[in-house]
Coordinates of C-alpha atoms in Angstrom, one line a residue:
Chain N
M27 CA -89.4 23.7 30.1
A28 CA -85.8 23.5 30.7
L29 CA -83.5 23.2 27.6
S30 CA -81.5 20.1 27.5
F31 CA -78.0 20.5 26.1
Q32 CA -76.1 17.4 24.9
F33 CA -72.5 18.4 25.4
G34 CA -71.2 14.9 26.0
S35 CA -67.5 14.7 25.2
L36 CA -67.7 18.0 23.5
S37 CA -67.8 19.8 26.8
P38 CA -65.2 22.6 26.7
T39 CA -64.4 21.8 30.4
D40 CA -63.1 18.3 29.6
E41 CA -59.8 19.3 28.0
V42 CA -58.8 22.7 26.6
W43 CA -55.6 23.4 24.7
S44 CA -53.9 26.7 24.4
V45 CA -53.1 27.9 21.0
S46 CA -49.4 27.5 21.7
Q47 CA -50.0 23.9 22.7
L48 CA -51.8 23.3 19.4
T49 CA -49.1 24.9 17.2
A50 CA -46.3 23.2 19.2
S51 CA -48.0 19.8 18.8
A52 CA -48.6 20.4 15.1
K53 CA -45.0 21.5 14.7
R54 CA -43.8 18.3 16.4
L55 CA -46.0 16.2 14.1
V56 CA -45.1 18.0 10.9
E57 CA -41.4 18.5 11.5
G58 CA -40.9 15.0 12.9
E59 CA -42.6 13.5 9.9
F60 CA -40.6 15.0 7.1
V61 CA -37.0 14.9 5.9
P62 CA -36.0 17.5 3.3
V63 CA -37.8 16.7 0.0
W64 CA -37.6 18.0 -3.5
I65 CA -40.8 19.7 -4.6
R66 CA -41.7 21.0 -8.0
G67 CA -43.9 24.1 -8.5
E68 CA -44.2 27.6 -9.8
V69 CA -42.8 30.6 -8.0
V70 CA -45.2 33.4 -7.1
Q71 CA -44.9 36.5 -5.0
C72 CA -41.2 36.2 -4.5
K73 CA -39.7 38.9 -2.3
A74 CA -36.1 39.3 -1.3
W75 CA -36.0 41.2 2.0
P76 CA -33.2 43.5 3.1
S77 CA -32.5 41.0 5.9
G78 CA -31.3 38.6 3.2
H79 CA -34.1 36.2 3.6
W80 CA -36.4 35.3 0.6
Y81 CA -40.1 34.7 0.9
F82 CA -42.2 33.3 -1.9
S83 CA -45.0 30.8 -2.6
L84 CA -44.9 27.7 -4.6
R85 CA -48.0 26.6 -6.3
D86 CA -49.4 24.1 -8.7
R87 CA -53.0 24.1 -10.2
T88 CA -54.7 23.3 -7.0
S89 CA -52.5 24.1 -4.0
Q90 CA -49.9 26.4 -2.8
V91 CA -47.4 26.6 0.1
R92 CA -45.5 29.4 1.7
C93 CA -41.8 29.2 1.3
C94 CA -39.0 30.8 3.2
M95 CA -35.3 30.7 2.3
W96 CA -32.9 31.9 5.0
K97 CA -30.1 34.3 4.3
R98 CA -27.3 31.8 4.2
D99 CA -29.0 29.6 1.5
A100 CA -30.3 32.6 -0.4
E101 CA -26.8 34.0 -0.7
R102 CA -25.5 30.7 -2.0
A103 CA -28.3 30.6 -4.5
G104 CA -27.5 34.1 -5.8
V105 CA -30.4 35.6 -7.6
P106 CA -34.0 35.2 -6.4
P107 CA -36.3 33.3 -8.9
R108 CA -38.6 35.5 -10.9
D109 CA -42.4 35.0 -10.5
G110 CA -43.8 32.4 -12.8
T111 CA -40.6 30.4 -13.0
E112 CA -41.1 26.7 -12.7
V113 CA -38.5 25.4 -10.1
F114 CA -37.4 22.5 -8.1
V115 CA -37.0 23.4 -4.4
L116 CA -35.3 21.4 -1.7
G117 CA -37.3 22.1 1.4
K118 CA -38.3 20.9 4.8
P119 CA -41.9 21.3 5.8
A120 CA -42.3 23.3 9.0
I121 CA -44.8 25.1 11.2
Y122 CA -44.2 28.8 11.9
E123 CA -45.7 28.8 15.4
A124 CA -46.0 32.6 15.7
K125 CA -48.5 32.7 12.9
G126 CA -49.7 29.1 13.0
E127 CA -48.7 28.8 9.4
F128 CA -47.6 25.7 7.5
Q129 CA -44.5 26.6 5.4
L130 CA -41.5 25.2 3.6
N131 CA -38.0 26.0 4.7
V132 CA -36.2 26.0 1.4
S133 CA -32.4 25.4 1.0
R134 CA -32.1 25.1 -2.8
V135 CA -33.9 26.5 -5.7
I136 CA -33.2 25.3 -9.2
P137 CA -35.2 26.3 -12.3
T138 CA -36.5 23.1 -14.0
A139 CA -35.4 24.4 -17.4
A140 CA -31.8 24.4 -16.2
V141 CA -32.1 21.0 -14.7
G142 CA -33.7 19.7 -17.8
A143 CA -31.0 20.9 -20.1
A144 CA -28.2 19.8 -17.7
Q145 CA -29.8 16.5 -17.1
R146 CA -30.2 15.8 -20.8
E147 CA -26.5 16.6 -21.4
L148 CA -25.5 14.5 -18.5
E149 CA -27.5 11.6 -19.8
R150 CA -26.0 12.0 -23.3
V151 CA -22.4 12.1 -22.0
K152 CA -23.0 9.2 -19.7
A153 CA -24.4 7.1 -22.5
A154 CA -21.5 8.0 -24.8
L155 CA -18.9 7.1 -22.2
H156 CA -20.7 4.0 -21.2
G157 CA -20.9 3.0 -24.9
D158 CA -17.1 3.4 -25.2
G159 CA -16.6 1.2 -22.2
L160 CA -15.1 3.9 -20.0
F161 CA -17.1 2.7 -16.9
D162 CA -16.1 -0.9 -17.5
P163 CA -14.9 -2.4 -14.2
A164 CA -12.4 -4.5 -16.2
R165 CA -10.4 -1.4 -17.1
K166 CA -10.0 -0.3 -13.5
R167 CA -6.4 -0.3 -12.5
R168 CA -5.1 -1.0 -9.0
I169 CA -3.8 1.9 -6.9
P170 CA -0.1 1.3 -6.2
E171 CA 0.5 0.5 -2.5
L172 CA 3.5 2.7 -2.1
A173 CA 3.3 5.5 -4.6
C174 CA 6.3 7.8 -4.3
T175 CA 5.3 10.4 -6.9
I176 CA 1.7 11.6 -7.1
A177 CA 0.2 14.1 -9.5
V178 CA -2.7 16.2 -8.2
V179 CA -4.9 18.1 -10.6
T180 CA -6.8 20.7 -8.7
S181 CA -6.9 24.4 -8.0
T182 CA -3.9 25.5 -6.0
A183 CA -6.2 28.0 -4.2
G184 CA -8.7 25.4 -3.2
A185 CA -9.2 23.5 0.1
A186 CA -8.9 20.2 -1.7
L187 CA -5.1 20.6 -2.2
R188 CA -4.6 21.7 1.4
D189 CA -6.6 18.6 2.6
I190 CA -4.6 16.3 0.4
L191 CA -1.2 17.7 1.5
T192 CA -2.2 17.6 5.2
V193 CA -3.1 13.9 5.0
A194 CA -0.1 13.0 2.9
R195 CA 2.3 14.8 5.2
K196 CA 0.9 13.0 8.2
R197 CA 0.9 9.5 6.6
W198 CA 3.6 9.3 4.1
P199 CA 6.2 12.0 4.1
C200 CA 8.5 10.3 1.7
C201 CA 6.6 11.0 -1.4
R202 CA 6.6 13.8 -3.9
V203 CA 3.4 15.6 -4.9
L204 CA 3.3 17.3 -8.3
V205 CA 0.5 19.8 -8.3
I206 CA -1.0 20.9 -11.6
D207 CA -3.1 24.0 -11.1
A208 CA -6.5 24.0 -12.9
R209 CA -9.7 25.9 -12.6
V210 CA -12.3 23.5 -11.3
Q211 CA -15.4 25.5 -11.9
G212 CA -16.8 28.3 -14.1
G213 CA -15.6 29.4 -17.5
G214 CA -12.4 27.8 -18.7
A215 CA -12.6 24.9 -16.2
V216 CA -13.1 22.3 -18.8
D217 CA -10.2 23.4 -21.0
G218 CA -8.0 23.8 -17.9
L219 CA -8.8 20.4 -16.5
V220 CA -8.3 18.7 -19.9
S221 CA -4.8 20.3 -20.5
A222 CA -3.8 19.6 -16.9
L223 CA -4.7 15.9 -17.3
W224 CA -2.7 15.8 -20.5
L225 CA 0.2 17.3 -18.8
V226 CA 0.2 14.5 -16.2
N227 CA 1.1 12.1 -19.0
R228 CA 4.2 14.1 -19.8
L229 CA 5.6 14.0 -16.2
A230 CA 8.2 11.4 -15.6
G231 CA 7.9 9.1 -12.6
V232 CA 4.3 9.8 -11.8
E233 CA 2.7 6.6 -10.3
L234 CA -0.8 7.9 -9.5
C235 CA -3.0 10.9 -10.3
I236 CA -5.6 12.5 -8.1
L237 CA -8.3 14.7 -9.8
G238 CA -10.0 16.7 -7.1
R239 CA -11.9 19.6 -5.8
G240 CA -13.8 20.5 -2.7
G241 CA -17.5 20.3 -2.3
G242 CA -19.8 22.6 -4.1
D243 CA -23.3 22.9 -5.6
R244 CA -24.3 20.6 -8.3
E245 CA -23.9 23.3 -10.9
D246 CA -20.3 23.9 -9.7
L247 CA -19.4 20.4 -10.5
A248 CA -20.4 20.6 -14.1
A249 CA -16.8 20.4 -15.4
F250 CA -16.5 17.0 -13.7
N251 CA -19.4 15.7 -15.8
N252 CA -17.9 17.1 -19.0
E253 CA -17.2 14.6 -21.7
A254 CA -13.8 16.0 -22.7
V255 CA -12.7 16.0 -19.1
C256 CA -13.9 12.4 -18.6
R257 CA -12.1 11.3 -21.7
A258 CA -8.9 13.1 -20.8
L259 CA -9.1 11.4 -17.4
A260 CA -9.5 8.0 -19.0
Q261 CA -6.4 8.7 -21.1
V262 CA -4.1 9.3 -18.1
R263 CA -1.4 6.7 -18.2
V264 CA -1.3 6.0 -14.4
P265 CA -4.1 4.9 -12.0
T266 CA -6.5 7.7 -11.2
I267 CA -8.5 8.7 -8.2
S268 CA -11.5 11.1 -8.6
A269 CA -12.2 13.1 -5.5
V270 CA -15.0 15.5 -6.1
G271 CA -15.9 16.5 -2.6
H272 CA -19.6 16.2 -2.8
E273 CA -21.1 13.5 -0.7
T274 CA -24.5 13.0 -2.4
D275 CA -23.8 13.5 -6.1
I276 CA -21.5 11.2 -8.0
S277 CA -19.8 12.9 -10.9
L278 CA -18.9 11.2 -14.2
T279 CA -15.2 11.5 -13.4
D280 CA -16.0 9.4 -10.3
L281 CA -17.2 6.7 -12.7
V282 CA -14.4 7.0 -15.1
A283 CA -11.5 7.1 -12.6
D284 CA -10.0 3.9 -11.3
V285 CA -11.2 4.7 -7.8
R286 CA -13.7 7.2 -6.4
A287 CA -13.0 8.9 -3.1
A288 CA -15.7 10.8 -1.3
T289 CA -13.4 13.7 -0.4
P290 CA -9.9 14.9 -1.3
S291 CA -8.8 13.8 2.2
A292 CA -10.1 10.3 1.5
A293 CA -8.3 10.3 -1.8
A294 CA -5.0 11.1 -0.1
E295 CA -5.6 8.3 2.4
L296 CA -6.1 5.9 -0.6
A297 CA -3.1 7.3 -2.4
V298 CA -0.4 7.3 0.2
A299 CA 0.6 4.5 2.6
D300 CA 0.6 5.0 6.3
R301 CA 4.1 5.4 7.6
R302 CA 3.3 3.4 10.8
E303 CA 2.0 0.6 8.7
V304 CA 5.1 0.5 6.5
L305 CA 7.3 0.6 9.7
R306 CA 5.4 -2.4 11.0
Q307 CA 5.9 -4.1 7.7
L308 CA 9.7 -3.4 7.9
D309 CA 9.8 -4.8 11.5
E310 CA 8.0 -7.9 10.2
V311 CA 10.5 -8.3 7.4
A312 CA 13.4 -7.9 9.9
A313 CA 12.0 -10.7 12.1
R314 CA 11.6 -12.9 9.0
L315 CA 15.0 -12.1 7.8
A316 CA 16.6 -13.1 11.2
A317 CA 14.5 -16.3 11.3
G318 CA 15.4 -17.1 7.8
L319 CA 19.1 -16.8 8.5
T320 CA 18.8 -18.7 11.8
G321 CA 17.1 -21.5 9.8
H322 CA 20.0 -21.5 7.4
T323 CA 22.7 -21.6 10.0
R324 CA 20.8 -24.4 11.9
L325 CA 20.6 -26.2 8.6
A326 CA 24.3 -25.6 7.9
A327 CA 25.2 -26.8 11.5
E328 CA 23.2 -30.0 10.9
R329 CA 24.8 -30.5 7.6
L330 CA 28.2 -29.9 9.2
A331 CA 27.5 -32.4 11.9
R332 CA 26.4 -35.0 9.3
T333 CA 29.6 -34.3 7.4
A334 CA 31.7 -34.7 10.5
D335 CA 30.0 -38.1 11.1
R336 CA 30.9 -39.2 7.6
L337 CA 34.4 -37.9 8.0
H338 CA 34.9 -39.8 11.2
G339 CA 33.6 -42.9 9.6
G340 CA 35.9 -42.4 6.7
V341 CA 38.9 -42.0 8.9
T342 CA 38.1 -45.0 11.0
S343 CA 37.6 -47.2 8.0
A344 CA 40.9 -45.9 6.6
L345 CA 42.6 -46.7 9.8
R346 CA 41.1 -50.1 9.8
R347 CA 42.3 -50.6 6.3
D348 CA 45.7 -49.4 7.2
R349 CA 45.9 -51.7 10.2
H350 CA 45.4 -54.7 7.9
H351 CA 48.1 -53.2 5.7
V352 CA 50.5 -52.9 8.6
V353 CA 49.9 -56.5 9.7
R354 CA 50.5 -57.6 6.2
L355 CA 53.7 -55.5 6.0
A356 CA 54.8 -56.8 9.4
A357 CA 54.3 -60.3 8.2
Q358 CA 56.3 -59.5 5.1
L359 CA 59.0 -58.0 7.3
D360 CA 58.9 -61.0 9.5
A361 CA 59.4 -63.3 6.5
L362 CA 62.4 -61.2 5.5
S363 CA 64.0 -61.2 8.9
P364 CA 67.5 -62.8 8.9
L365 CA 66.7 -64.6 12.0
R366 CA 64.1 -66.5 10.0
I367 CA 66.9 -67.5 7.5
L368 CA 69.0 -68.7 10.4
D369 CA 66.1 -71.0 11.3
R370 CA 66.7 -72.7 8.0
G371 CA 70.3 -73.7 9.1
Y372 CA 72.2 -70.7 7.9
A373 CA 74.9 -69.1 10.2
V374 CA 76.2 -65.5 10.1
P375 CA 80.0 -64.9 10.9
V376 CA 80.5 -61.8 12.9
G377 CA 83.9 -60.2 13.4
P378 CA 85.3 -59.0 16.8
D379 CA 84.1 -55.5 15.9
G380 CA 80.5 -56.8 15.4
R381 CA 80.6 -56.5 11.6
V382 CA 79.2 -59.3 9.5
L383 CA 82.1 -61.0 7.6
K384 CA 80.9 -61.4 4.0
R385 CA 84.2 -61.8 2.0
R386 CA 87.1 -64.3 2.2
A387 CA 89.5 -61.4 2.6
E388 CA 87.8 -60.4 5.8
F389 CA 88.9 -63.5 7.5
V390 CA 92.5 -63.3 9.0
A391 CA 94.4 -66.6 9.9
G392 CA 94.4 -67.3 13.6
E393 CA 91.9 -64.5 14.4
P394 CA 88.8 -65.4 16.4
F395 CA 85.2 -64.6 15.3
R396 CA 81.7 -65.7 16.2
L397 CA 79.1 -67.6 14.3
R398 CA 75.6 -66.4 15.0
L399 CA 73.0 -69.2 14.8
A400 CA 69.3 -69.2 15.2
D401 CA 69.5 -69.9 18.8
G402 CA 72.7 -68.2 19.8
E403 CA 76.4 -67.8 19.0
V404 CA 79.4 -70.1 18.8
P405 CA 83.0 -68.9 19.1
A406 CA 85.2 -69.8 16.2
R407 CA 88.7 -69.2 14.8
V408 CA 90.2 -69.1 11.3
E409 CA 92.8 -71.9 11.1
D410 CA 94.5 -71.4 7.8
R411 CA 93.9 -69.6 4.6
Chain A
M25 CA 15.7 3.6 -5.3
T26 CA 12.4 4.1 -3.5
I27 CA 10.9 2.5 -0.4
A28 CA 8.7 0.5 -2.6
D29 CA 11.8 -1.0 -4.4
D30 CA 13.4 -1.7 -1.0
L31 CA 10.3 -3.4 0.3
A32 CA 9.9 -5.5 -2.9
R33 CA 13.6 -6.6 -2.8
L34 CA 13.3 -7.3 1.0
E35 CA 10.3 -9.5 0.3
E36 CA 12.3 -11.4 -2.3
I37 CA 15.2 -11.8 0.0
V38 CA 13.1 -13.1 2.8
R39 CA 11.3 -15.5 0.5
K40 CA 14.6 -16.9 -0.7
L41 CA 15.9 -17.3 2.8
E42 CA 12.7 -18.9 4.0
A43 CA 12.7 -21.3 1.0
G44 CA 15.9 -22.7 2.5
D45 CA 17.4 -24.0 -0.8
V46 CA 20.2 -21.5 -1.1
E47 CA 23.8 -22.2 0.0
L48 CA 24.9 -20.8 3.3
D49 CA 27.3 -18.2 1.8
T50 CA 24.4 -17.0 -0.5
A51 CA 22.1 -16.9 2.6
L52 CA 24.6 -14.8 4.5
A53 CA 25.0 -12.5 1.5
L54 CA 21.2 -12.2 1.2
F55 CA 20.9 -11.5 5.0
E56 CA 23.6 -8.8 4.8
E57 CA 21.8 -7.1 1.9
G58 CA 18.5 -7.4 3.7
V59 CA 19.9 -5.7 6.8
T60 CA 21.4 -2.9 4.7
R61 CA 18.2 -2.3 2.9
L62 CA 16.1 -2.4 6.1
R63 CA 18.3 0.2 7.6
A64 CA 18.2 2.4 4.6
A65 CA 14.4 2.1 4.3
K66 CA 13.9 3.0 8.0
E67 CA 16.2 5.9 7.7
R68 CA 14.4 7.1 4.6
L69 CA 11.1 6.9 6.5
G70 CA 12.4 8.7 9.5
T71 CA 14.0 11.6 7.8
A72 CA 11.6 12.1 4.9
E73 CA 9.7 15.3 4.3
L74 CA 6.9 15.7 1.8
K75 CA 8.1 17.4 -1.3
V76 CA 5.5 19.5 -3.0
Q77 CA 6.1 21.0 -6.4
E78 CA 3.9 22.8 -8.8
V79 CA 4.1 22.0 -12.5
I80 CA 4.0 25.2 -14.5
E81 CA 3.4 25.1 -18.2
E82 CA 5.3 27.5 -20.2
A83 CA 4.9 29.0 -23.6
G84 CA 5.9 26.5 -26.3
G85 CA 4.5 23.5 -24.5
D86 CA 7.4 23.2 -22.0
F87 CA 6.9 23.0 -18.3
R88 CA 9.0 23.5 -15.2
L89 CA 8.7 22.5 -11.6
A90 CA 8.6 25.1 -8.8
D91 CA 8.6 24.3 -5.1
L92 CA 5.3 24.9 -3.5
D93 CA 4.8 25.6 0.1
G94 CA 1.8 23.5 1.2

């Protein structure tokens, strides 16, 4: 009796994968699914290899996962965690195809105890500053549009200052930058930042203050979450920009400052005007200035024309008035004319020389003279005296 | 006198001119001042170089400014 096997769809001839295909497929699935996540667990079997990479496992009560930290991240982290330490790791799940292993590629390791203490302090400071109204939007001052003197509190050795100066030089070369050197991390950073911020208040002419540093690990930014630093920043007399170059974390100085900039370069862009923009503004002003004056001269010309009209009218009416006057005067003159008197029957004696004879002595016996009448002359002679 | 002062004054001048209620001789004087300020501001913008100074605290609480090469 022949054996009857029921292979069905389980027949190995239907579709067979290679191991590589399987791991590649799993890799695609796993690595496509996850973004980096924070995972909490206990470190076990940690080993720092001469290559610089660290390998350890992370476990909780029921599970564990292999972790790998590449050299670059390991160097940044400094010291490998001791076995038994409870930590937060930032990692991306991955498949190590060569061994078909599921593992976590870790970029950050932070002991939970450190985070706990730092977090508690951060919360305390945040609450205290909030309680005193230091985050109040109402106390935010406006950044001046054309600041000419800017104070920058940062490390003179840091990239932040270089970035700020590069941007400022490009955009707005007619300003003065006063740099106050301060340690931005490690021991002495808090005291240095506080005294630097106080110094800003003693500088004459400063219109704006940038507090900045380049990016760094969360621990490196501790000074920018410090209460004394935050309070000193709040006391700065001029508007402030906090530029702690860390894209994901917001520091408390970011909340206290009048404006937060994501990076020192962004702070410089906020702080200084763009020369091209100001030139454009100047051109606009020039055009308005010209138009304003043209408007005025047109107005003046119109006014002048109106005045001329009135003047002309005035002269004309004066002339008209004068003409009447002249007619009246002429009439008066006419009335006074001697010819008019002659009309009334008077006669005027005129001597041979044409002079009017007015006195008796002017008449000589036997001499001829003429009598001028209204309508002509009559010859006459003096008969006897 | 800074560019900001110049721009503020220019804005004031232009507003006055645009308002149109000033006498012609005043308008001419304003225009003349505007042109002078415009020229000065442009010149300042054209020739300016960023000045970078470090504030150095000294013993006794004093401080001094030292040029810094950026």
